[in-house]
Coordinates of C-alpha atoms and ligand atoms in Angstrom, one line a residue:
M1 CA -7.7 15.3 -24.4
G2 CA -8.6 11.7 -24.0
N3 CA -9.6 8.9 -26.4
K4 CA -13.1 7.6 -27.0
V5 CA -13.9 4.0 -25.8
H6 CA -16.7 1.8 -26.8
L7 CA -18.6 0.4 -23.7
R8 CA -21.3 -2.2 -23.8
I9 CA -23.2 -2.0 -20.5
Y10 CA -26.1 -4.2 -19.3
R11 CA -29.3 -2.2 -18.8
G12 CA -32.3 -3.9 -17.2
D13 CA -33.9 -5.3 -14.1
A14 CA -35.4 -8.5 -12.8
S15 CA -37.9 -8.6 -15.7
G16 CA -35.1 -8.6 -18.3
G17 CA -32.7 -6.3 -20.1
E18 CA -30.1 -6.0 -22.9
M19 CA -26.6 -4.8 -23.5
K20 CA -26.5 -1.1 -24.6
D21 CA -23.6 0.7 -26.4
Y22 CA -22.0 3.9 -25.1
H23 CA -19.1 5.8 -26.5
V24 CA -17.3 8.0 -24.0
E25 CA -14.1 10.0 -23.7
V26 CA -11.5 8.5 -21.4
D27 CA -8.8 10.5 -19.6
E28 CA -5.4 9.3 -18.5
G29 CA -5.6 7.4 -15.2
M30 CA -9.2 6.5 -15.4
V31 CA -10.7 3.2 -14.1
V32 CA -13.8 1.4 -15.2
L33 CA -15.9 3.0 -12.4
D34 CA -14.9 6.5 -13.7
V35 CA -16.2 5.8 -17.2
V36 CA -19.4 4.3 -15.8
H37 CA -19.8 7.6 -13.9
R38 CA -19.1 9.5 -17.0
V39 CA -21.8 7.6 -18.8
Q40 CA -24.2 8.4 -15.9
A41 CA -23.2 12.1 -16.1
Q42 CA -23.4 12.6 -19.8
Q43 CA -25.7 10.0 -21.4
A44 CA -27.7 7.8 -19.0
P45 CA -28.5 9.4 -15.6
D46 CA -30.7 6.4 -14.8
L47 CA -27.8 3.9 -15.0
S48 CA -27.5 2.2 -11.6
C49 CA -24.2 1.0 -10.1
R50 CA -23.1 0.5 -6.6
W51 CA -19.9 2.0 -5.2
N52 CA -18.6 3.7 -2.1
C53 CA -14.8 4.0 -1.5
K54 CA -13.3 4.0 -5.0
A55 CA -10.2 2.6 -3.3
G56 CA -10.7 -1.2 -3.5
K57 CA -11.7 -1.4 0.1
C58 CA -15.5 -1.4 0.4
G59 CA -16.2 -4.3 -2.0
S60 CA -19.3 -2.5 -3.4
C61 CA -18.4 -2.0 -7.1
S62 CA -18.1 -5.6 -8.1
A63 CA -19.1 -6.3 -11.7
E64 CA -18.1 -8.5 -14.7
V65 CA -15.8 -6.6 -17.0
N66 CA -15.3 -8.5 -20.3
G67 CA -16.8 -11.5 -18.6
K68 CA -14.4 -11.5 -15.6
P69 CA -15.4 -10.7 -12.0
K70 CA -13.6 -7.4 -11.1
L71 CA -13.8 -4.4 -8.9
M72 CA -14.7 -1.5 -11.3
C73 CA -12.7 0.9 -9.2
M74 CA -9.5 -1.1 -9.5
T75 CA -9.7 -2.0 -13.2
R76 CA -7.6 0.6 -15.1
M77 CA -8.8 1.6 -18.5
D78 CA -5.3 1.5 -19.9
T79 CA -5.3 -2.3 -19.5
F80 CA -7.7 -2.7 -22.5
K81 CA -6.5 -2.8 -26.1
P82 CA -7.2 0.3 -28.3
G83 CA -10.6 -0.1 -30.0
E84 CA -11.6 -3.0 -27.8
V85 CA -15.3 -3.2 -26.9
I86 CA -15.5 -3.3 -23.1
T87 CA -18.5 -5.2 -21.7
I88 CA -19.8 -4.4 -18.2
Q89 CA -22.4 -6.6 -16.6
P90 CA -23.7 -7.3 -13.1
L91 CA -22.6 -10.3 -11.1
Q92 CA -24.3 -13.3 -12.7
T93 CA -24.6 -15.4 -9.6
F94 CA -27.0 -13.1 -7.7
P95 CA -30.4 -11.8 -8.7
I96 CA -30.3 -8.5 -10.5
V97 CA -31.9 -5.4 -9.0
K98 CA -31.1 -2.9 -11.8
D99 CA -28.4 -2.5 -14.4
L100 CA -25.1 -3.2 -12.6
V101 CA -26.6 -3.7 -9.1
T102 CA -27.3 -7.2 -7.8
D103 CA -29.0 -8.4 -4.7
V104 CA -26.3 -9.9 -2.5
L105 CA -28.5 -10.4 0.6
W106 CA -28.2 -14.2 0.4
N107 CA -24.5 -13.8 1.5
Y108 CA -25.5 -12.0 4.8
G109 CA -27.9 -14.9 5.6
V110 CA -25.1 -17.4 5.2
N111 CA -22.9 -15.2 7.4
K112 CA -25.4 -15.4 10.2
K113 CA -25.3 -19.2 10.2
I114 CA -21.6 -19.2 11.2
P115 CA -21.1 -19.0 15.0
P116 CA -18.9 -16.1 15.9
F117 CA -15.7 -16.1 17.9
L118 CA -16.0 -17.9 21.2
P119 CA -13.0 -17.1 23.5
K120 CA -11.3 -20.0 25.3
P121 CA -11.1 -19.8 29.1
L122 CA -8.2 -17.8 30.4
N123 CA -4.9 -19.6 31.3
P124 CA -4.4 -20.3 35.0
D125 CA -2.2 -17.1 35.2
G126 CA -5.1 -15.1 33.8
S127 CA -3.5 -14.6 30.4
R128 CA -4.4 -15.4 26.8
R129 CA -1.5 -16.0 24.5
M130 CA -1.0 -16.7 20.8
K131 CA 2.1 -17.0 18.7
Q132 CA 3.0 -14.6 15.9
Y133 CA 2.7 -17.2 13.2
E134 CA -0.8 -18.0 14.5
V135 CA -1.7 -14.3 14.2
D136 CA -0.3 -14.1 10.7
R137 CA -2.3 -17.2 9.6
V138 CA -5.7 -15.8 10.5
Q139 CA -4.7 -12.2 9.5
E140 CA -4.9 -13.2 5.9
F141 CA -8.6 -14.1 6.2
R142 CA -9.4 -10.8 7.9
K143 CA -8.4 -8.9 4.7
C144 CA -11.7 -10.0 3.0
I145 CA -13.7 -6.9 1.8
E146 CA -16.8 -8.9 1.0
C147 CA -16.8 -8.0 -2.6
F148 CA -18.3 -11.5 -3.4
L149 CA -16.3 -11.8 -6.6
C150 CA -15.3 -15.3 -5.4
Q151 CA -18.9 -16.2 -4.8
D152 CA -19.7 -15.0 -8.3
V153 CA -17.1 -17.1 -10.1
C154 CA -17.6 -20.3 -8.1
H155 CA -19.3 -22.8 -10.4
V156 CA -21.0 -24.5 -7.5
L157 CA -23.1 -21.4 -7.1
R158 CA -22.9 -19.9 -10.5
N159 CA -23.6 -22.9 -12.7
H160 CA -25.2 -25.3 -10.3
G161 CA -27.2 -22.9 -8.1
K162 CA -26.4 -24.7 -4.9
H163 CA -27.1 -21.6 -2.8
E164 CA -29.1 -23.7 -0.3
E165 CA -26.4 -26.3 0.1
F166 CA -23.0 -24.5 -0.2
F167 CA -21.8 -21.5 1.7
G168 CA -19.3 -20.5 -1.1
P169 CA -15.6 -19.5 -0.8
R170 CA -16.2 -16.2 1.0
F171 CA -17.7 -18.1 3.9
M172 CA -15.1 -20.8 3.9
V173 CA -12.6 -17.9 4.4
R174 CA -14.6 -16.6 7.3
T175 CA -14.9 -20.1 8.8
A176 CA -11.2 -20.7 8.4
G177 CA -10.4 -17.4 10.1
L178 CA -12.4 -18.6 13.1
E179 CA -11.5 -22.3 13.1
M180 CA -7.8 -21.6 12.9
H181 CA -7.9 -18.9 15.6
P182 CA -5.9 -20.4 18.5
L183 CA -8.1 -18.7 21.1
D184 CA -11.4 -19.8 19.6
D185 CA -13.3 -22.5 21.4
E186 CA -16.2 -23.0 19.0
D187 CA -16.5 -26.0 16.6
R188 CA -17.8 -25.3 13.1
L189 CA -16.7 -28.4 11.3
K190 CA -20.1 -30.2 11.5
L191 CA -21.6 -27.0 10.1
I192 CA -19.4 -26.7 7.1
H193 CA -19.5 -30.4 6.5
E194 CA -23.3 -30.7 6.6
L195 CA -24.9 -27.3 6.1
G196 CA -22.0 -25.5 4.4
G197 CA -21.4 -28.2 1.8
I198 CA -17.6 -28.0 1.7
G199 CA -17.6 -31.3 -0.1
Y200 CA -19.0 -29.5 -3.2
C201 CA -15.8 -27.6 -3.7
N202 CA -13.5 -29.4 -6.1
I203 CA -10.6 -27.1 -5.6
T204 CA -10.6 -25.5 -9.1
K205 CA -9.0 -22.3 -7.5
C206 CA -11.2 -19.9 -9.6
C207 CA -12.1 -18.1 -6.4
T208 CA -8.5 -17.5 -5.6
E209 CA -7.8 -16.1 -9.0
V210 CA -10.4 -13.3 -8.7
C211 CA -9.8 -12.3 -5.1
P212 CA -8.7 -8.6 -5.1
E213 CA -7.1 -9.0 -1.7
D214 CA -5.0 -11.9 -2.9
I215 CA -6.3 -14.2 -0.2
R216 CA -5.2 -17.7 -1.0
I217 CA -8.7 -19.0 -0.6
T218 CA -8.3 -22.5 -1.8
D219 CA -4.8 -23.3 -0.5
N220 CA -5.0 -21.6 2.9
A221 CA -8.7 -21.8 3.8
I222 CA -10.6 -24.5 1.9
I223 CA -8.0 -27.2 1.7
P224 CA -7.1 -27.1 5.4
L225 CA -10.8 -27.1 6.3
K226 CA -11.4 -30.0 4.0
E227 CA -8.5 -31.9 5.7
R228 CA -10.1 -31.2 9.1
V229 CA -13.5 -32.4 7.9
A230 CA -11.9 -35.5 6.4
D231 CA -10.0 -36.3 9.6
R232 CA -13.1 -36.1 11.6
Y233 CA -15.6 -37.7 9.4
Y234 CA -13.6 -40.2 7.4
D235 CA -10.5 -41.1 9.3
P236 CA -11.4 -43.6 12.1
L237 CA -8.0 -43.2 13.9
A238 CA -8.1 -39.4 13.9
M239 CA -11.7 -39.6 15.1
L240 CA -10.6 -41.7 18.1
I241 CA -7.7 -39.4 18.9
R242 CA -9.9 -36.4 18.8
K243 CA -12.4 -38.1 21.1
L244 CA -9.7 -38.7 23.6
R245 CA -8.0 -35.3 23.3
G246 CA -11.0 -32.9 22.9
K247 CA -12.9 -31.5 20.0
K248 CA -10.6 -28.9 18.5
S249 CA -7.2 -30.7 19.1
Ligands
SF4_301 S1 -12.0 -23.8 -5.4 FE1 -14.0 -24.5 -4.6 S2 -14.9 -22.6 -3.7 FE2 -13.3 -21.9 -5.1 S3 -14.3 -21.6 -7.1 FE3 -13.5 -23.7 -7.1 S4 -15.2 -25.0 -6.4 FE4 -15.7 -22.8 -5.8
SF4_302 S1 -12.4 -13.7 -0.2 FE1 -11.6 -12.2 -1.7 S2 -13.0 -12.4 -3.5 FE2 -14.0 -13.4 -1.8 S3 -15.3 -11.8 -0.9 FE3 -13.4 -11.7 0.3 S4 -12.1 -10.2 -0.8 FE4 -13.8 -10.7 -2.2
FES303 S1 -15.9 1.4 -4.8 FE1 -15.2 0.4 -3.0 S2 -14.2 -1.4 -3.7 FE2 -14.7 -0.3 -5.5

């Protein structure tokens, strides 16, 4: 027999809403998504939430649990103190659709602005080669599950609403994965400098702290991209060397 927990869940849509209280039984091993499903099953069949895999891999069940961006399916109920009121709200950085569901379409629009992988010409012997450390470096960025928790927590989007001027950490990760790919021949530095607004990031690392895939967003993606942008646009010697050696050298 489980214990009862006190949940406070956001109920509403684009026209407004409020936090509502629910008391539900919790069984051993449950995660936040389980108790939300139990509320749906027993008390509020019209409660909306988005989920698919329940395994931390689809990135759908993002929400704010006690004010922190989390995957509901990976947040265990036994991490809360007994008697604690647990708040569950939708992501605050994106427009609300209903209850815990937000409209994350803006992210897919940003994604389309980033040119995809462009393979370099083959070597004279017909091969394409990359070293293991180069594979490892870009592999980290491929782990992204597009949960958009990093986008949610980033103050440039969340507090300053710079959606038109800043791509956000998720898309700095995507850009880094392409720019650091040794076999890629596209050049996206102008894009992230001008349209992507990488200069807005002041390296607070909040995005890294919430990433469920432990991608070191700031250290491994954003800072190296910032260095490349700085080399190109603010370092005259590096600009000259690049001109002489070719655009991605
Ligand atoms: S490090 Fe940059 S991208 Fe990440 S949350 Fe802070 S400002 Fe946003
Ligand atoms: S970088 Fe991490 S936090 Fe951001 S969308 Fe990808 S998996 Fe989620
Ligand atoms: S349901 Fe897929 S990540 Fe939570």
